[in-house]
Coordinates of C-alpha atoms and ligand atoms in Angstrom, one line a residue:
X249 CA 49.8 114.7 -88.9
X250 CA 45.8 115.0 -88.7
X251 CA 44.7 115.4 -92.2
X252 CA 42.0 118.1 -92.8
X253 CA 39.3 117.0 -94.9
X254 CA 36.7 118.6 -97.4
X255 CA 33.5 118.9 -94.7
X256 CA 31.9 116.1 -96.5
X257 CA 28.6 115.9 -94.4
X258 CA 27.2 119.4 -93.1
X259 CA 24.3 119.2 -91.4
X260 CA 25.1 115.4 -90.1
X261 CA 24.6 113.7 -93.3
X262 CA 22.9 116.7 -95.4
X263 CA 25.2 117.1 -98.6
X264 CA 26.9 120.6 -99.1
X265 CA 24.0 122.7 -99.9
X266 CA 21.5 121.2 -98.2
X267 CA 19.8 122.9 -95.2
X268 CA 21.1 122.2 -91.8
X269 CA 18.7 119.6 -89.7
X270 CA 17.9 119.4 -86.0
X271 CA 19.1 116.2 -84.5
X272 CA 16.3 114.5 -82.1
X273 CA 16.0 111.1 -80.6
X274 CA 18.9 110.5 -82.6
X275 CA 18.3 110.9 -85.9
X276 CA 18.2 114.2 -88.6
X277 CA 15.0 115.7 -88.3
X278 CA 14.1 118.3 -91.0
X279 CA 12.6 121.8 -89.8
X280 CA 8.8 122.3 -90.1
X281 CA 8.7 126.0 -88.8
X282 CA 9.3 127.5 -92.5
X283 CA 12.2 129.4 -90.7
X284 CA 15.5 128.8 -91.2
X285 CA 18.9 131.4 -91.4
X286 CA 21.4 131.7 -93.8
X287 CA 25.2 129.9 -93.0
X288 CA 27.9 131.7 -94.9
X289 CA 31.3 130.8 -95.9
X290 CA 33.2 133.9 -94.7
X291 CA 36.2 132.7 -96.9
X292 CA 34.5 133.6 -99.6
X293 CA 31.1 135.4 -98.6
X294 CA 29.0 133.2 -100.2
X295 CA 25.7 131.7 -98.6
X296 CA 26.8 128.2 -98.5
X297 CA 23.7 126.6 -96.8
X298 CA 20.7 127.1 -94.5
X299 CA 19.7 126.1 -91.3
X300 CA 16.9 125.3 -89.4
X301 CA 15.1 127.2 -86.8
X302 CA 13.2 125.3 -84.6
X303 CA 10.0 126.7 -83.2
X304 CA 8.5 126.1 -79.8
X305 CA 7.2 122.6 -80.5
X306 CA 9.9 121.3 -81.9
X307 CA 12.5 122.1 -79.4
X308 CA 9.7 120.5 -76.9
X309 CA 10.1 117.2 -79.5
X310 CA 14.2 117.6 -78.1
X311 CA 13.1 117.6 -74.7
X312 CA 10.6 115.3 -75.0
X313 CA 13.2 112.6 -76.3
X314 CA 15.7 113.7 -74.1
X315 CA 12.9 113.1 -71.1
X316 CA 12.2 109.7 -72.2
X317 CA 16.1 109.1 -72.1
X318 CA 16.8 110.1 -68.9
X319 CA 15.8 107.2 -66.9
X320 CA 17.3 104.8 -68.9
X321 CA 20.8 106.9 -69.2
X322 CA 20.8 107.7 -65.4
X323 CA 20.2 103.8 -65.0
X324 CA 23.0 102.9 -67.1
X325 CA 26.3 101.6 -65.0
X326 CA 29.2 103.8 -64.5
X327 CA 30.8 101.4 -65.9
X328 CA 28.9 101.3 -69.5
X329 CA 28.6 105.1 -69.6
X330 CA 32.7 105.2 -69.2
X331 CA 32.7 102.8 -72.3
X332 CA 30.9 105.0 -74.2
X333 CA 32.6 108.1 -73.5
X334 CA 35.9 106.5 -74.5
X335 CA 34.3 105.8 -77.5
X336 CA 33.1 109.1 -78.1
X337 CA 36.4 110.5 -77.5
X338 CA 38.4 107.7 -80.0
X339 CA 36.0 108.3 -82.7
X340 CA 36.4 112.3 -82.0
X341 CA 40.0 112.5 -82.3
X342 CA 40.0 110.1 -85.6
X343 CA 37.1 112.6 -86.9
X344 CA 39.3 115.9 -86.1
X345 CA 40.2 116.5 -90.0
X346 CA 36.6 116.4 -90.6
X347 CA 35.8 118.7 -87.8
X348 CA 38.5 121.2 -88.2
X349 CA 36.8 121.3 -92.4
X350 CA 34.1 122.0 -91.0
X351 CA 34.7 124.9 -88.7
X352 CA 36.9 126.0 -91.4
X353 CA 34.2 126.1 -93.8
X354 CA 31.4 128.0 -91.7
X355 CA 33.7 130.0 -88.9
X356 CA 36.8 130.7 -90.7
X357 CA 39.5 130.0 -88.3
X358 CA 42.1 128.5 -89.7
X359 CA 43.0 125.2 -89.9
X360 CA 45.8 125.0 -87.0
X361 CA 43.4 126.9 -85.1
X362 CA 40.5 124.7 -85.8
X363 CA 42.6 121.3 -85.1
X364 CA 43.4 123.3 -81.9
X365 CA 39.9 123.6 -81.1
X366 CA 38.9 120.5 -81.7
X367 CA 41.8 119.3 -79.5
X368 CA 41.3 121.3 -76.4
X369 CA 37.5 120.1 -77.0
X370 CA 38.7 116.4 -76.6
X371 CA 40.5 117.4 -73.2
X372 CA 37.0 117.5 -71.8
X373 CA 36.0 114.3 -73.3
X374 CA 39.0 112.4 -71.8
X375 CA 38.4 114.1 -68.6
X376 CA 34.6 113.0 -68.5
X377 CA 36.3 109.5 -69.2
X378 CA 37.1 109.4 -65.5
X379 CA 33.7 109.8 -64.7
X380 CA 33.6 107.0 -62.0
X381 CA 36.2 108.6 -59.9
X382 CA 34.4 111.9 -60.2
X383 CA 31.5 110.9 -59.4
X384 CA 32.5 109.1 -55.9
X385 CA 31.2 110.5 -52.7
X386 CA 32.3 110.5 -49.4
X387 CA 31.3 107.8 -46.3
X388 CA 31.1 108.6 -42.9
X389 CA 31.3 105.3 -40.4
X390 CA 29.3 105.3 -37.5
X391 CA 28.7 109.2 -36.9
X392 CA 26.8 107.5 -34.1
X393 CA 26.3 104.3 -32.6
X394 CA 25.3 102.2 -35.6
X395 CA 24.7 105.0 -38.0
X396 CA 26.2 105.7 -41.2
X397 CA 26.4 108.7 -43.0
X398 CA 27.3 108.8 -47.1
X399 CA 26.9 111.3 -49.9
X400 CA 26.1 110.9 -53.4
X401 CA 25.9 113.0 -56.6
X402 CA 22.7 112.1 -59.2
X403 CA 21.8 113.7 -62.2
X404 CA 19.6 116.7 -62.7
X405 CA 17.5 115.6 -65.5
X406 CA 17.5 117.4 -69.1
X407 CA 19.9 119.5 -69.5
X408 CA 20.5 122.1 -72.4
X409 CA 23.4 124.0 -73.6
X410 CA 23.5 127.2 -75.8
X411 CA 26.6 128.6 -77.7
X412 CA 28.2 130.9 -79.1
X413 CA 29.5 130.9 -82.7
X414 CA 33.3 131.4 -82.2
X415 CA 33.7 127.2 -80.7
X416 CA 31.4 125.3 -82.3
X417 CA 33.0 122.5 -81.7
X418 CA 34.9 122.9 -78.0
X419 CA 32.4 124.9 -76.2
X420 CA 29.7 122.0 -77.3
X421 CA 32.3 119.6 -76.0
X422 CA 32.6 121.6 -72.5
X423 CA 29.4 121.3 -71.8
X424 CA 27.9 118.2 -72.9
X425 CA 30.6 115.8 -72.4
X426 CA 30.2 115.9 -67.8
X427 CA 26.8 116.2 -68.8
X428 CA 25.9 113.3 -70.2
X429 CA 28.7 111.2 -68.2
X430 CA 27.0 112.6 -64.7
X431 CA 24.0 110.9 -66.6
X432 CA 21.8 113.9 -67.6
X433 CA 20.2 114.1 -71.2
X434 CA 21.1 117.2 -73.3
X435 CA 19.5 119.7 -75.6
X436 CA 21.9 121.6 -77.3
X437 CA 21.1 124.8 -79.0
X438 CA 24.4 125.8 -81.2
X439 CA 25.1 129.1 -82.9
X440 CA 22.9 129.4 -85.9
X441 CA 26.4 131.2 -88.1
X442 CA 28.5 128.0 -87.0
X443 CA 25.9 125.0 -86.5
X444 CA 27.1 122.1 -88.9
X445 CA 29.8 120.5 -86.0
X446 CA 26.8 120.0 -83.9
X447 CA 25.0 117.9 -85.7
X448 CA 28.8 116.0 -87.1
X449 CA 29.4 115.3 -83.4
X450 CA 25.6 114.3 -82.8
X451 CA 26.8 111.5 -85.6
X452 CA 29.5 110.4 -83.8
X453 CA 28.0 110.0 -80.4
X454 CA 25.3 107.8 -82.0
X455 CA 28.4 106.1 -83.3
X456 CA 29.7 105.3 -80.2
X457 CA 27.0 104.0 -78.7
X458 CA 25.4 106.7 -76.7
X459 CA 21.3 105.3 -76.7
X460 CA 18.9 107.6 -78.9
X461 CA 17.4 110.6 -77.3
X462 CA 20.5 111.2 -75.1
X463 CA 22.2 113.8 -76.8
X464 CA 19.3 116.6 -79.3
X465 CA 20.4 119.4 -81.2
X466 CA 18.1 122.1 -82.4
X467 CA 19.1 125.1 -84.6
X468 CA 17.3 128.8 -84.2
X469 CA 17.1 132.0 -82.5
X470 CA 15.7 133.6 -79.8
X471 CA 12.6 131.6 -79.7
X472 CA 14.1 128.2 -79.6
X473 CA 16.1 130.2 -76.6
X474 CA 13.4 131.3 -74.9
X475 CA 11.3 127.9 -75.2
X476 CA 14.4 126.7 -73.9
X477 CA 14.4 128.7 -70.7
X478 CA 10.6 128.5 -70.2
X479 CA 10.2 124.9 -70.5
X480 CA 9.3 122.9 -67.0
X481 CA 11.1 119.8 -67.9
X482 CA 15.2 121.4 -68.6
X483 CA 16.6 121.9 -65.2
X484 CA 19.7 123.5 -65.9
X485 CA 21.3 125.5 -68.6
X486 CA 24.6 126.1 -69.6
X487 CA 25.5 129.1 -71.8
X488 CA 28.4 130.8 -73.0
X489 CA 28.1 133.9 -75.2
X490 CA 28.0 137.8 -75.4
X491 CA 27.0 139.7 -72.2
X492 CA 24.0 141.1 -72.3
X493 CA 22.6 137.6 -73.9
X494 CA 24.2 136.4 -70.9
X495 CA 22.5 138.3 -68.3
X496 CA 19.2 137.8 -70.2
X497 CA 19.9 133.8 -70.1
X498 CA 20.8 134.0 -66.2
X499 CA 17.9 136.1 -64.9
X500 CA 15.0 134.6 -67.4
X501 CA 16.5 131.0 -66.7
X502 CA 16.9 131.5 -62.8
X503 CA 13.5 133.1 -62.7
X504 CA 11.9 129.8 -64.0
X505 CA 13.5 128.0 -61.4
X506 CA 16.5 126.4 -63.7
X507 CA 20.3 126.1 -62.7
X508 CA 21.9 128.7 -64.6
X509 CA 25.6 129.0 -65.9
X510 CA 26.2 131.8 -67.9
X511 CA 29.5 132.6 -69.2
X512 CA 29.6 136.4 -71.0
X513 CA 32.1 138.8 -73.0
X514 CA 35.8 139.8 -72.0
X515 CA 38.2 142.9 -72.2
X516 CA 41.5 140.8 -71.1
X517 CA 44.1 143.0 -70.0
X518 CA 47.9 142.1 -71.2
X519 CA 50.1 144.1 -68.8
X520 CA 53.2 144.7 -69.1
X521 CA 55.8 145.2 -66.7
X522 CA 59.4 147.9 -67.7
X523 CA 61.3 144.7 -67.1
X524 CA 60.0 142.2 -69.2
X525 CA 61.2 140.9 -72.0
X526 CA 60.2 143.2 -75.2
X527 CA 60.4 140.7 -78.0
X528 CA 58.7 138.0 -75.8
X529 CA 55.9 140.4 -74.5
X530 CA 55.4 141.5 -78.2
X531 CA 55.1 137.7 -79.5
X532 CA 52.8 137.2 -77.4
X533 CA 50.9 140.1 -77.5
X534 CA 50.5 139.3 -81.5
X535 CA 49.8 136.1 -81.1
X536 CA 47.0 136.4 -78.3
X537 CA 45.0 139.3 -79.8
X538 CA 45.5 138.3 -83.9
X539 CA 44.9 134.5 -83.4
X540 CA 41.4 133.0 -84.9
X541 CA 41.0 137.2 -85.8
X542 CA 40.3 137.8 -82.1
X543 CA 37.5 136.1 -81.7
X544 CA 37.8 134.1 -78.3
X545 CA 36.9 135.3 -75.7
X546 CA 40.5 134.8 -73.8
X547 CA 41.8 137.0 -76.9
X548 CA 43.9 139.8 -75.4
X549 CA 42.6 142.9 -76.9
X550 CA 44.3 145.6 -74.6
X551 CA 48.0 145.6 -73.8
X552 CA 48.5 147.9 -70.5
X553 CA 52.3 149.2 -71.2
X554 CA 53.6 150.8 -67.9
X555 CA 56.4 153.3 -67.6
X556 CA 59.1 153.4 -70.5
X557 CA 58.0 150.0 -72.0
X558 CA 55.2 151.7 -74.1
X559 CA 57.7 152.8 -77.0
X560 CA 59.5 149.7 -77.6
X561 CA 56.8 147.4 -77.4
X562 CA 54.6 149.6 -79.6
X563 CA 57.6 149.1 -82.3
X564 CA 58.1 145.5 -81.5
X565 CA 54.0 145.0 -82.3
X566 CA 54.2 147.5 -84.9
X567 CA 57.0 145.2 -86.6
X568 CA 55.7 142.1 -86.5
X569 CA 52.0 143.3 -88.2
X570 CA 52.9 142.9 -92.1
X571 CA 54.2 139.6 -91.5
X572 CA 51.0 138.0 -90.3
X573 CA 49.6 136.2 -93.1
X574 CA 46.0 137.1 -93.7
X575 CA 43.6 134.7 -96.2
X576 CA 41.2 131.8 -96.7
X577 CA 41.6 129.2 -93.6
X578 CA 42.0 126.2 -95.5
X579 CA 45.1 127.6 -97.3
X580 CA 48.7 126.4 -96.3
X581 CA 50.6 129.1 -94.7
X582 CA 47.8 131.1 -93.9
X583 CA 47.6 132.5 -89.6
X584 CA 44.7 134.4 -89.5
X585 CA 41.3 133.7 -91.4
X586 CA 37.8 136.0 -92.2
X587 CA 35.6 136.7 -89.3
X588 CA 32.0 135.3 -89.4
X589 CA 29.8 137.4 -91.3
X590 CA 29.8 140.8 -93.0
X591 CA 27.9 142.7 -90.2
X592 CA 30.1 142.0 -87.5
X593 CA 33.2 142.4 -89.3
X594 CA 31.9 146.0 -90.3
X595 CA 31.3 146.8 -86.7
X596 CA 34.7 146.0 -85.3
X597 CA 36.2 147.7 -88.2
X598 CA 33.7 150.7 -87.0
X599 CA 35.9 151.2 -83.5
X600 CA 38.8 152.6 -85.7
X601 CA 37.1 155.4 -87.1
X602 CA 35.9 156.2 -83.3
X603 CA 39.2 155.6 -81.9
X604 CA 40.9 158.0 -84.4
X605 CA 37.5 160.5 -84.1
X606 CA 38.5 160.7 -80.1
X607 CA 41.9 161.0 -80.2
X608 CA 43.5 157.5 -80.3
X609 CA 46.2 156.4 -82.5
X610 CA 45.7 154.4 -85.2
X611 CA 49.3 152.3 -85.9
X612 CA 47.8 150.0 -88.0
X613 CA 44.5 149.8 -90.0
X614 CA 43.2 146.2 -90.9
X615 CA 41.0 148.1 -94.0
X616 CA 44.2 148.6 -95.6
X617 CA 44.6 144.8 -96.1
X618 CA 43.7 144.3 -99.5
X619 CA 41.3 141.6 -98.9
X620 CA 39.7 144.2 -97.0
X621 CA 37.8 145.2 -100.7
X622 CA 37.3 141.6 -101.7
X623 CA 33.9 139.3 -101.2
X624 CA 35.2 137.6 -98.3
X625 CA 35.0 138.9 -94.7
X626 CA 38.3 139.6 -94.1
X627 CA 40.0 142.1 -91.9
X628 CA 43.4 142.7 -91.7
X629 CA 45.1 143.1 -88.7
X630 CA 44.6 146.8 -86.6
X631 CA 46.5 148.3 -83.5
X632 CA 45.5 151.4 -82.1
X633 CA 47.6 153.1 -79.6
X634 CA 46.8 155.8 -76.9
X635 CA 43.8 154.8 -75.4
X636 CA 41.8 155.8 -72.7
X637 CA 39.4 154.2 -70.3
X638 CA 37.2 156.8 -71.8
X639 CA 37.2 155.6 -75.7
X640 CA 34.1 153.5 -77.3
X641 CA 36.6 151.2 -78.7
X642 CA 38.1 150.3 -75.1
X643 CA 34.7 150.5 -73.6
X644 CA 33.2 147.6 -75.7
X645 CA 34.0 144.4 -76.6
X646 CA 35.4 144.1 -79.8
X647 CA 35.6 140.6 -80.6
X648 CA 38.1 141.0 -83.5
X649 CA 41.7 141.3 -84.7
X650 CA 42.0 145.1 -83.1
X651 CA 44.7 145.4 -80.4
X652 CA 44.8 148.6 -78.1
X653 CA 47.4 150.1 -76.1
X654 CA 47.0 151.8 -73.1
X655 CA 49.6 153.9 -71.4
X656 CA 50.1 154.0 -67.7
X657 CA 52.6 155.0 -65.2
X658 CA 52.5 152.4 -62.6
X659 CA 52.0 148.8 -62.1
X660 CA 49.2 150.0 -59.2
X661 CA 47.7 151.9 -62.3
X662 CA 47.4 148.8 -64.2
X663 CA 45.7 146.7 -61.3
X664 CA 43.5 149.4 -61.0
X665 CA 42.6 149.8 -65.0
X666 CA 42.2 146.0 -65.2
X667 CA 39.6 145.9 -61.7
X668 CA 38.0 148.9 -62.8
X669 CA 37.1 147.3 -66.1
X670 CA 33.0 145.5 -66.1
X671 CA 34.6 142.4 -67.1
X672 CA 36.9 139.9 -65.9
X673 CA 37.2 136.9 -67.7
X674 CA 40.9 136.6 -68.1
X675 CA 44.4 138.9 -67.5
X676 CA 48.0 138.3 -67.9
X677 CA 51.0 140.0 -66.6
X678 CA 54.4 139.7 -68.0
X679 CA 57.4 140.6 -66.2
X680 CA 60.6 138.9 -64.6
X681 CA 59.7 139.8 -61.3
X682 CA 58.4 137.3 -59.3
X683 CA 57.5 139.1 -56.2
X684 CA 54.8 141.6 -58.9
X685 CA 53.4 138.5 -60.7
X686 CA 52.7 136.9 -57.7
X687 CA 51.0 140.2 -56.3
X688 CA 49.1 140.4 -59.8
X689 CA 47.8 137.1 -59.4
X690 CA 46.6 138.0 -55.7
X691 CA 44.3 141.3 -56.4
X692 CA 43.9 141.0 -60.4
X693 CA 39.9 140.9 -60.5
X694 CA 39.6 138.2 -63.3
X695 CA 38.5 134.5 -63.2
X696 CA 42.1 133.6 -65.5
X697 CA 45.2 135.0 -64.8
X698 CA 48.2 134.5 -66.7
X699 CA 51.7 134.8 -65.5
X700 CA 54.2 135.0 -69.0
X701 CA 51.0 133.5 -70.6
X702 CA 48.6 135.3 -72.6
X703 CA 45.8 132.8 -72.7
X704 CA 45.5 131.4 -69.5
X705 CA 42.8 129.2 -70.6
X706 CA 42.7 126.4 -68.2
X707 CA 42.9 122.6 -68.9
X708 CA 40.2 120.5 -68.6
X709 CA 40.6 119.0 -64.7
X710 CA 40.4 123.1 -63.6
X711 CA 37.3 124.5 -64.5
X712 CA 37.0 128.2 -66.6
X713 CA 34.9 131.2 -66.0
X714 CA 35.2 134.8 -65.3
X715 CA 34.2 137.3 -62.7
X716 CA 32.0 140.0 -62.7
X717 CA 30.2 140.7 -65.9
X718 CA 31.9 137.6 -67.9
X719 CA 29.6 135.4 -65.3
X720 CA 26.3 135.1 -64.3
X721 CA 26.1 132.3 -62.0
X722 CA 27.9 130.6 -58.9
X723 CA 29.8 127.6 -60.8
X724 CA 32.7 127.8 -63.6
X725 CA 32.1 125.7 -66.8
X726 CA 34.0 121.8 -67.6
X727 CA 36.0 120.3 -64.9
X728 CA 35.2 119.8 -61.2
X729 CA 33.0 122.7 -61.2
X730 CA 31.0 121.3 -64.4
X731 CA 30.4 118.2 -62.5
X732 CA 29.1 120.0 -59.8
X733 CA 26.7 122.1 -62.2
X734 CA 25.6 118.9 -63.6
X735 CA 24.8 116.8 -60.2
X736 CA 23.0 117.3 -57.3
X737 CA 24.1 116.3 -53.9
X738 CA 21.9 113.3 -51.5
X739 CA 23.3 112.7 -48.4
X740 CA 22.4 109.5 -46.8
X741 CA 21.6 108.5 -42.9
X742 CA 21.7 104.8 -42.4
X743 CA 21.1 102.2 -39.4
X744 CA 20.4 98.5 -39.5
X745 CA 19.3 98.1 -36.2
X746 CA 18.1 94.9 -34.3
X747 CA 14.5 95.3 -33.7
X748 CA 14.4 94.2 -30.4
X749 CA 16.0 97.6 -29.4
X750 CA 13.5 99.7 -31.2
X751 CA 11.7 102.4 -29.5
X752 CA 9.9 105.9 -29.8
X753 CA 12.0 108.7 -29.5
X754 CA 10.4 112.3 -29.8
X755 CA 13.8 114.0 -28.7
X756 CA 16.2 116.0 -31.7
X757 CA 18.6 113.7 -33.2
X758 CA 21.7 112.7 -31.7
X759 CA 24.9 111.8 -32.7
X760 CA 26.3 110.8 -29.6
Ligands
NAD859 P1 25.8 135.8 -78.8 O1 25.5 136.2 -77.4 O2 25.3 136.7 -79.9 O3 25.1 134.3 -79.1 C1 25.3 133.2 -78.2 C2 24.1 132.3 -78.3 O4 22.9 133.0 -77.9 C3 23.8 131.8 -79.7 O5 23.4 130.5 -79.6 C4 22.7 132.7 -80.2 O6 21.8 132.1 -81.1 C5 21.9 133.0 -78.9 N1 21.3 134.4 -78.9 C6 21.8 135.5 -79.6 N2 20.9 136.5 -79.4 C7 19.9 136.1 -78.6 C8 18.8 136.7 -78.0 N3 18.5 138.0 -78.2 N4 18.0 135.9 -77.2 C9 18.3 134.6 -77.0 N5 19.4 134.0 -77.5 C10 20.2 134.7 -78.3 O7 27.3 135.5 -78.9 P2 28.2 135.1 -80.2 O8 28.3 136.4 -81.0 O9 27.7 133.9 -80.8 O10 29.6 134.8 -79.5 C11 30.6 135.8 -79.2 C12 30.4 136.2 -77.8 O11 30.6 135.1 -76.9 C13 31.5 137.2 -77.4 O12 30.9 138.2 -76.5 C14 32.5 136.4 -76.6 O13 33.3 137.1 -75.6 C15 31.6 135.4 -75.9 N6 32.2 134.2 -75.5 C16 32.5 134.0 -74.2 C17 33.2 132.9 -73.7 C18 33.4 132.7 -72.3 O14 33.8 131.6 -71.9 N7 33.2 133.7 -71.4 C19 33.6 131.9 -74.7 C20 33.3 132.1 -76.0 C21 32.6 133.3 -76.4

């Protein structure tokens, strides 16, 4: 088993307590913009360190080094690059107890959750590993008499990446792992609550080998964001995060002529079908809205019962609550950890009073958890039954361990409640009849669909991403789709002809 260790180097080297660094040209480089923002442990609520926020020039100093590396990295054989990655990915996994500590200590989640993170993070590593086969084009012989006709994919340029604070680890890891194996250079901008696994894994990469300058991280806010998104030398930027950040990212980036992937919030519908399985729908339905305290965005945070299953499954959830084991995510036996900071748990516990002020049912109330009172900022778990398109709390994203039930007649009801809804990142159906899954799967509006699986979140050789408002952009994140983001297509016409037959030709091309 993975042991989980203390997080010994926050920061990428800074002891505990020591302010959280940039990393450019591959080294630590300490802040100079007097700002910086306050990382907490949510275990406890105590300010465990700062970190840097980089102003304008120094996030052009990341650039700048990632510039200089880019012709040297996109020079570098496929053959050297897949080395490294490999080594990336070894010295990943043998660093996922120190990791894990670390997401621990600043996120919360706990540590199951945050080995499982780390884990589904090295997916993309070992799928970036097969970068020469990704990266092979296609080769047309003599499309006419002694021409050829091939395509390749090159690298964009500098890259950057900004992300949200519930994966610090794994969302880096989707992004920057095709990245930098398509032979970009990358500027990543983490969350500021979360940003110490950046900078670990900006460690490791030097580790294995990856040439200074490759890989930057820089710590801030909205103005490291928005130099970011107005600089002329990042061609593309990949970000995942809440919606209306997301639509901001998309049109500001787009506008200034970058590539732009931008992966938003989620309201993933669970339905429920009279004929599925009530204890199994229920386990599920725990597990997929309580786990790391709802925040990820693949959470399911509204079950849709139809017809008569409402009751039982209400009971079935009901029962289960008091046995999920709230507390500090380093502690054995504990399932479900703080959330981030004070502020946002405050506003998810917020929805209950609006759900009970307009008419909603509230089964179970998370403030009675006796943590609840305590320094940390902990939640305890919350399910609120009939609610209605209508409600604030179903109207928003909640982002936290608050389940809702709607009621509805029909299965056509739920297709529609679930397509009517602004997002579609993911939805699951569960039922025993295969002839309404597959229909599901065929008109449900979401990017994700789950059949008998609450978290359809893909593996790394599909790609993920929503529909409608839980994407800005044309291309999914990681996978094929991420190599396509990260490349740009050159197709090639080709003759060696003999001289002797050269002429002037003023007529359109022909193939024939
Ligand atoms: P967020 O949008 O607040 O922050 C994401 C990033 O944007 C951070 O790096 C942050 O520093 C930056 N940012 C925040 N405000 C900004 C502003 N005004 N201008 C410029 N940059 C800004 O999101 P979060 O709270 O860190 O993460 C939770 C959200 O992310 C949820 O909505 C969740 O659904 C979403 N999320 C989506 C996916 C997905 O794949 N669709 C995955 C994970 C999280």
């Amino acid at each position: 088993m993975t042991q989980v260790a203390e997080p010994r180097s926050a920061g990428g080297g800074a002891q505990l307590g020591e302010p959280v660094n940039h990393w450019i040209g591959g080294r630590r480089v300490a802040g100079t913009s007097s700002r910086r923002g306050p990382v907490y442990n949510p275990a406890t609520g105590r300010l465990a360190r700062e970190v840097d926020f980089a102003s304008a020039e120094e996030v052009d100093a990341a650039v700048r080094a990632a510039k200089d590396a880019f012709p040297g990295w996109r020079s570098t054989s496929l053959s050297r690059r897949t080395e490294i990655l490999f080594r990336i990915r070894n010295l990943v996994d043998q660093h996922r107890g120190d990791l894990a500590g670390l997401l621990t200590a600043e996120h919360g989640k706990v540590t199951s959750d945050a080995l499982g993170e780390v884990a589904r993070g090295i997916e993309n590593l070992e799928f970036a590993c097969g970068i020469p086969n990704l990266l092979k084009g296609g080769f047309s012989e003599q499309v006419s008499t002694g021409v050829d006709v091939y395509q390749i994919r090159q690298p964009l340029g500098v890259a950057a990446g900004i992300t949200p604070f519930n994966f610090p680890a794994m969302v880096p890891m989707w992004m920057f792992a095709n990245a930098i194996a398509c032979g970009n250079t990358f500027v990543l901008k983490p969350s500021e609550k979360d940003p110490s696994a950046s900078v670990f894994m900006a460690g490791l990469l030097k580790e294995a080998g990856l040439p200074d300058g490759v890989f930057n991280v820089v710590h801030g806010d909205k103005v490291a964001v928005d130099r970011i998104l107005e600089h002329p030398d990042i061609r593309a930027v990949s970000f995942v995060g809440s919606t209306p950040i997301a639509r901001y990212i998309y049109e500001t980036g787009t506008r200034n002529g970058k590539r732009v992937q931008a992966l938003g919030g989620a309201k993933n519908h669970m339905v429920v079908l009279p004929d599925a399985d009530i204890d199994m729908a229920a386990d599920a339905a725990v597990s997929a809205a309580y786990g790391s305290a709802g925040e990820r965005c693949m959470a399911i945070s509204v079950v849709v019962a139809v017809g008569n299953v409402a009751d039982p499954l209400v009971a079935a959830i009901k029962q289960r609550l008091p046995k999920i084991q709230v507390g500090p995510g380093s502690e054995a036996g504990v399932e479900m950890g703080p959330l981030v900071t004070r502020e946002h748990r405050d506003k998810v516990a917020s929805y209950l009073d609006k759900g009970r002020e307009q008419g909603a049912s509230i089964v179970a109330d998370g403030r009675d958890h006796p943590l609840f009172k305590g320094d940390g900022f902990f939640l305890g778990v919350s399910l609120i039954d009939n609610v209605t398109p209508q409600m604030d709390s179903y109207r928003n994203e909640i982002f936290g361990p608050v389940l809702e039930v709607i009621r509805v007649p029909t299965y056509t009801d739920a297709v529609n409640l679930v397509n009517d809804n602004p997002y579609g990142n993911g939805t699951a159906i569960f039922t025993r009849d295969g002839g309404a899954a597959r229909q599901f799967q065929f008109e449900a509006e979401a990017g994700m669909v789950g059949i008998n699986v609450p978290i359809p979140v893909p593996v790394a050789y599909y790609s993920f991403g929503g529909w409608k408002s839980s994407l800005f952009g044309d291309l999914h994140m990681y996978g094929p789709e991420g190599i396509q983001f990260y490349t740009r297509g050159k197709v090639v016409t080709s003759r060696w002809p003999d001289p002797g037959s050269s002429k002037v030709d003023l007529g359109f091309p022909r193939t024939r």
